[in-house]
């Protein structure tokens, strides 16, 4: 951890080489037809450009370069029931905490869940690569709360973990065994683990920065741990007071000790797209750190956009580089939502074969050493999107939102989840009818 008094600022943003091309396909340059909003014959139809410039050739070249696997056409001869279903009428009303598959308005109902049998036969290559099941790793109790200035009691943390597990989440990161000097919010790690270590129905990994932290975690009853390295040399030195190579040496000691005890180790890589000091991070640097963690025995590598500056245009080449050296089934993604790009980044990651996603209840989180970095993508929003894609998660969205409501009320602020906010507004509107 850094001893700097002030966190690092977002004074440098990653430069994106494709930004000039992306601008040519913005709303001001190209207008998709109403029936082509991501579902029609052509995702963006150059023939419908609102300007005099034709974007067909440029868009095709851009698509082949940035999204080489995607096909942006679909055979519509079989009929498209998706649009029809989105306008279906109904009489079922939403009851918060009981029914979260749909919400009701006086004039119509919208259902967030797609019909599994209708989605899967789609000939649209845009959706074909998406997995049938996605594992969600909930990081709220650790990554979400670590940046909170006001201390959260052990009892609240324990109840939050219990609520998250009861919602169906199979992996909930419980706490971190770091020095209380650097992260005072997690000084009660031992007490939290004592209360939840025997909780059934989920794995409860904890973060361990070094061998000392690992030993403390094991003594507290942890059955799974995680280590964290950075793809940025500057961030590594400011965050954990050592170089990338020094951090990897530490983690080799941790993974060796864990192997002797048959304890699985997950690896995190931070700053996979951008760093608050260095700016853009080369995909090759991310691939190097990810491969080192994988080779030392980490069963899964989570790729984190720590300051939330990534877009699909920068996430794709990063994933391509990592997937060249680490099996895709061993990878996870971890996006912060600073610029509102988390869901697009997750979607494109799913298209590339990623099937594990980190998220935080109510969008809690942020990085103490990356000033301006907002919270993680909200778990509620991820589950809502996956429901709409027909992807299974085994998570009950109603119970999940209740857990988010619980911690948000305790923290004294609205939920950072757009899904939870929308449902609460609709519920309030229905109660007035």
PDB file of C-alpha atoms in Angstrom, residues 49-164:
ATOM      1  CA  UNK A  49     -26.524   8.043 -42.685  1.00  0.00           C
ATOM      2  CA  UNK A  50     -27.833  11.410 -41.615  1.00  0.00           C
ATOM      3  CA  UNK A  51     -24.913  13.181 -43.228  1.00  0.00           C
ATOM      4  CA  UNK A  52     -23.735  13.236 -46.826  1.00  0.00           C
ATOM      5  CA  UNK A  53     -20.773  11.006 -45.998  1.00  0.00           C
ATOM      6  CA  UNK A  54     -21.136   7.285 -46.584  1.00  0.00           C
ATOM      7  CA  UNK A  55     -19.861   5.182 -43.692  1.00  0.00           C
ATOM      8  CA  UNK A  56     -20.250   1.693 -45.197  1.00  0.00           C
ATOM      9  CA  UNK A  57     -16.618   1.183 -46.191  1.00  0.00           C
ATOM     10  CA  UNK A  58     -15.154   2.771 -43.071  1.00  0.00           C
ATOM     11  CA  UNK A  59     -17.461   0.830 -40.785  1.00  0.00           C
ATOM     12  CA  UNK A  60     -16.706  -2.485 -42.458  1.00  0.00           C
ATOM     13  CA  UNK A  61     -12.962  -1.842 -42.130  1.00  0.00           C
ATOM     14  CA  UNK A  62     -13.373  -0.778 -38.501  1.00  0.00           C
ATOM     15  CA  UNK A  63     -15.472  -3.839 -37.677  1.00  0.00           C
ATOM     16  CA  UNK A  64     -12.976  -6.235 -39.193  1.00  0.00           C
ATOM     17  CA  UNK A  65     -10.097  -4.632 -37.277  1.00  0.00           C
ATOM     18  CA  UNK A  66     -11.651  -4.164 -33.847  1.00  0.00           C
ATOM     19  CA  UNK A  67     -14.276  -6.935 -33.842  1.00  0.00           C
ATOM     20  CA  UNK A  68     -12.878  -9.592 -36.214  1.00  0.00           C
ATOM     21  CA  UNK A  69     -15.184 -12.332 -34.920  1.00  0.00           C
ATOM     22  CA  UNK A  70     -18.471 -10.450 -35.111  1.00  0.00           C
ATOM     23  CA  UNK A  71     -21.071 -10.699 -37.838  1.00  0.00           C
ATOM     24  CA  UNK A  72     -23.373  -7.724 -37.983  1.00  0.00           C
ATOM     25  CA  UNK A  73     -26.056  -9.278 -40.159  1.00  0.00           C
ATOM     26  CA  UNK A  74     -28.851 -11.664 -39.348  1.00  0.00           C
ATOM     27  CA  UNK A  75     -31.296 -13.609 -41.450  1.00  0.00           C
ATOM     28  CA  UNK A  76     -34.705 -12.099 -40.777  1.00  0.00           C
ATOM     29  CA  UNK A  77     -36.631 -14.623 -42.869  1.00  0.00           C
ATOM     30  CA  UNK A  78     -37.374 -16.727 -39.801  1.00  0.00           C
ATOM     31  CA  UNK A  79     -39.163 -13.851 -38.119  1.00  0.00           C
ATOM     32  CA  UNK A  80     -38.182 -11.756 -35.156  1.00  0.00           C
ATOM     33  CA  UNK A  81     -40.243 -12.212 -32.035  1.00  0.00           C
ATOM     34  CA  UNK A  82     -37.848 -10.281 -29.824  1.00  0.00           C
ATOM     35  CA  UNK A  83     -39.133  -6.849 -30.796  1.00  0.00           C
ATOM     36  CA  UNK A  84     -42.726  -8.047 -30.534  1.00  0.00           C
ATOM     37  CA  UNK A  85     -42.149  -9.406 -27.061  1.00  0.00           C
ATOM     38  CA  UNK A  86     -40.674  -6.134 -25.897  1.00  0.00           C
ATOM     39  CA  UNK A  87     -44.035  -4.508 -26.571  1.00  0.00           C
ATOM     40  CA  UNK A  88     -46.246  -7.210 -25.080  1.00  0.00           C
ATOM     41  CA  UNK A  89     -49.136  -6.093 -22.897  1.00  0.00           C
ATOM     42  CA  UNK A  90     -49.817  -7.507 -19.477  1.00  0.00           C
ATOM     43  CA  UNK A  91     -51.642  -7.071 -16.195  1.00  0.00           C
ATOM     44  CA  UNK A  92     -49.058  -8.371 -13.720  1.00  0.00           C
ATOM     45  CA  UNK A  93     -47.770  -5.710 -11.391  1.00  0.00           C
ATOM     46  CA  UNK A  94     -44.378  -5.498  -9.751  1.00  0.00           C
ATOM     47  CA  UNK A  95     -44.109  -6.231  -6.051  1.00  0.00           C
ATOM     48  CA  UNK A  96     -40.625  -5.239  -4.903  1.00  0.00           C
ATOM     49  CA  UNK A  97     -38.880  -8.113  -3.220  1.00  0.00           C
ATOM     50  CA  UNK A  98     -41.133 -10.729  -4.787  1.00  0.00           C
ATOM     51  CA  UNK A  99     -41.374 -10.221  -8.523  1.00  0.00           C
ATOM     52  CA  UNK A 100     -38.499  -8.710 -10.472  1.00  0.00           C
ATOM     53  CA  UNK A 101     -38.873 -10.388 -13.845  1.00  0.00           C
ATOM     54  CA  UNK A 102     -41.103  -7.601 -15.128  1.00  0.00           C
ATOM     55  CA  UNK A 103     -42.506  -4.245 -14.198  1.00  0.00           C
ATOM     56  CA  UNK A 104     -45.899  -2.745 -14.864  1.00  0.00           C
ATOM     57  CA  UNK A 105     -47.061   0.549 -16.269  1.00  0.00           C
ATOM     58  CA  UNK A 106     -50.706   1.551 -16.706  1.00  0.00           C
ATOM     59  CA  UNK A 107     -50.447   1.052 -20.471  1.00  0.00           C
ATOM     60  CA  UNK A 108     -47.929  -1.752 -20.926  1.00  0.00           C
ATOM     61  CA  UNK A 109     -45.548  -4.218 -19.338  1.00  0.00           C
ATOM     62  CA  UNK A 110     -41.894  -4.850 -20.118  1.00  0.00           C
ATOM     63  CA  UNK A 111     -40.247  -8.178 -19.391  1.00  0.00           C
ATOM     64  CA  UNK A 112     -36.475  -8.158 -18.821  1.00  0.00           C
ATOM     65  CA  UNK A 113     -36.121 -11.900 -19.333  1.00  0.00           C
ATOM     66  CA  UNK A 114     -35.804 -13.198 -22.862  1.00  0.00           C
ATOM     67  CA  UNK A 115     -37.270 -16.538 -23.772  1.00  0.00           C
ATOM     68  CA  UNK A 116     -34.370 -19.010 -23.730  1.00  0.00           C
ATOM     69  CA  UNK A 117     -35.854 -21.051 -26.575  1.00  0.00           C
ATOM     70  CA  UNK A 118     -36.277 -17.985 -28.746  1.00  0.00           C
ATOM     71  CA  UNK A 119     -32.891 -16.372 -28.062  1.00  0.00           C
ATOM     72  CA  UNK A 120     -30.659 -19.388 -28.679  1.00  0.00           C
ATOM     73  CA  UNK A 121     -31.718 -20.240 -32.266  1.00  0.00           C
ATOM     74  CA  UNK A 122     -30.907 -16.698 -33.364  1.00  0.00           C
ATOM     75  CA  UNK A 123     -28.738 -16.653 -36.451  1.00  0.00           C
ATOM     76  CA  UNK A 124     -27.304 -13.323 -35.328  1.00  0.00           C
ATOM     77  CA  UNK A 125     -23.602 -13.965 -34.829  1.00  0.00           C
ATOM     78  CA  UNK A 126     -23.532 -10.969 -32.540  1.00  0.00           C
ATOM     79  CA  UNK A 127     -25.092 -13.099 -29.786  1.00  0.00           C
ATOM     80  CA  UNK A 128     -23.874 -16.572 -30.719  1.00  0.00           C
ATOM     81  CA  UNK A 129     -20.663 -16.421 -28.713  1.00  0.00           C
ATOM     82  CA  UNK A 130     -22.375 -15.540 -25.442  1.00  0.00           C
ATOM     83  CA  UNK A 131     -22.185 -18.389 -22.886  1.00  0.00           C
ATOM     84  CA  UNK A 132     -25.280 -20.125 -21.553  1.00  0.00           C
ATOM     85  CA  UNK A 133     -24.165 -19.600 -17.959  1.00  0.00           C
ATOM     86  CA  UNK A 134     -22.150 -16.828 -16.338  1.00  0.00           C
ATOM     87  CA  UNK A 135     -20.564 -17.067 -12.908  1.00  0.00           C
ATOM     88  CA  UNK A 136     -20.773 -13.821 -10.983  1.00  0.00           C
ATOM     89  CA  UNK A 137     -18.086 -13.077  -8.407  1.00  0.00           C
ATOM     90  CA  UNK A 138     -19.532 -10.621  -5.886  1.00  0.00           C
ATOM     91  CA  UNK A 139     -16.839  -8.274  -4.576  1.00  0.00           C
ATOM     92  CA  UNK A 140     -19.012  -5.796  -2.659  1.00  0.00           C
ATOM     93  CA  UNK A 141     -18.130  -6.794   0.918  1.00  0.00           C
ATOM     94  CA  UNK A 142     -14.427  -6.330   0.163  1.00  0.00           C
ATOM     95  CA  UNK A 143     -13.774  -4.181  -2.898  1.00  0.00           C
ATOM     96  CA  UNK A 144     -17.054  -2.350  -2.443  1.00  0.00           C
ATOM     97  CA  UNK A 145     -16.669  -1.365   1.200  1.00  0.00           C
ATOM     98  CA  UNK A 146     -12.908  -0.846   1.419  1.00  0.00           C
ATOM     99  CA  UNK A 147     -13.185   2.738   0.167  1.00  0.00           C
ATOM    100  CA  UNK A 148     -15.948   3.794   2.575  1.00  0.00           C
ATOM    101  CA  UNK A 149     -14.764   6.544   4.901  1.00  0.00           C
ATOM    102  CA  UNK A 150     -17.264   5.789   7.657  1.00  0.00           C
ATOM    103  CA  UNK A 151     -16.624   2.454   9.316  1.00  0.00           C
ATOM    104  CA  UNK A 152     -19.220  -0.226   8.680  1.00  0.00           C
ATOM    105  CA  UNK A 153     -19.828  -2.495  11.658  1.00  0.00           C
ATOM    106  CA  UNK A 154     -18.882  -6.147  11.564  1.00  0.00           C
ATOM    107  CA  UNK A 155     -22.511  -7.131  12.085  1.00  0.00           C
ATOM    108  CA  UNK A 156     -23.614  -5.197   8.978  1.00  0.00           C
ATOM    109  CA  UNK A 157     -20.843  -6.746   6.883  1.00  0.00           C
ATOM    110  CA  UNK A 158     -21.814 -10.229   8.055  1.00  0.00           C
ATOM    111  CA  UNK A 159     -25.498  -9.674   7.312  1.00  0.00           C
ATOM    112  CA  UNK A 160     -24.646  -8.291   3.874  1.00  0.00           C
ATOM    113  CA  UNK A 161     -22.636 -11.411   3.058  1.00  0.00           C
ATOM    114  CA  UNK A 162     -25.462 -13.635   4.275  1.00  0.00           C
ATOM    115  CA  UNK A 163     -28.003 -11.763   2.151  1.00  0.00           C
ATOM    116  CA  UNK A 164     -25.791 -11.991  -0.926  1.00  0.00           C
TER     117      UNK A 164
END
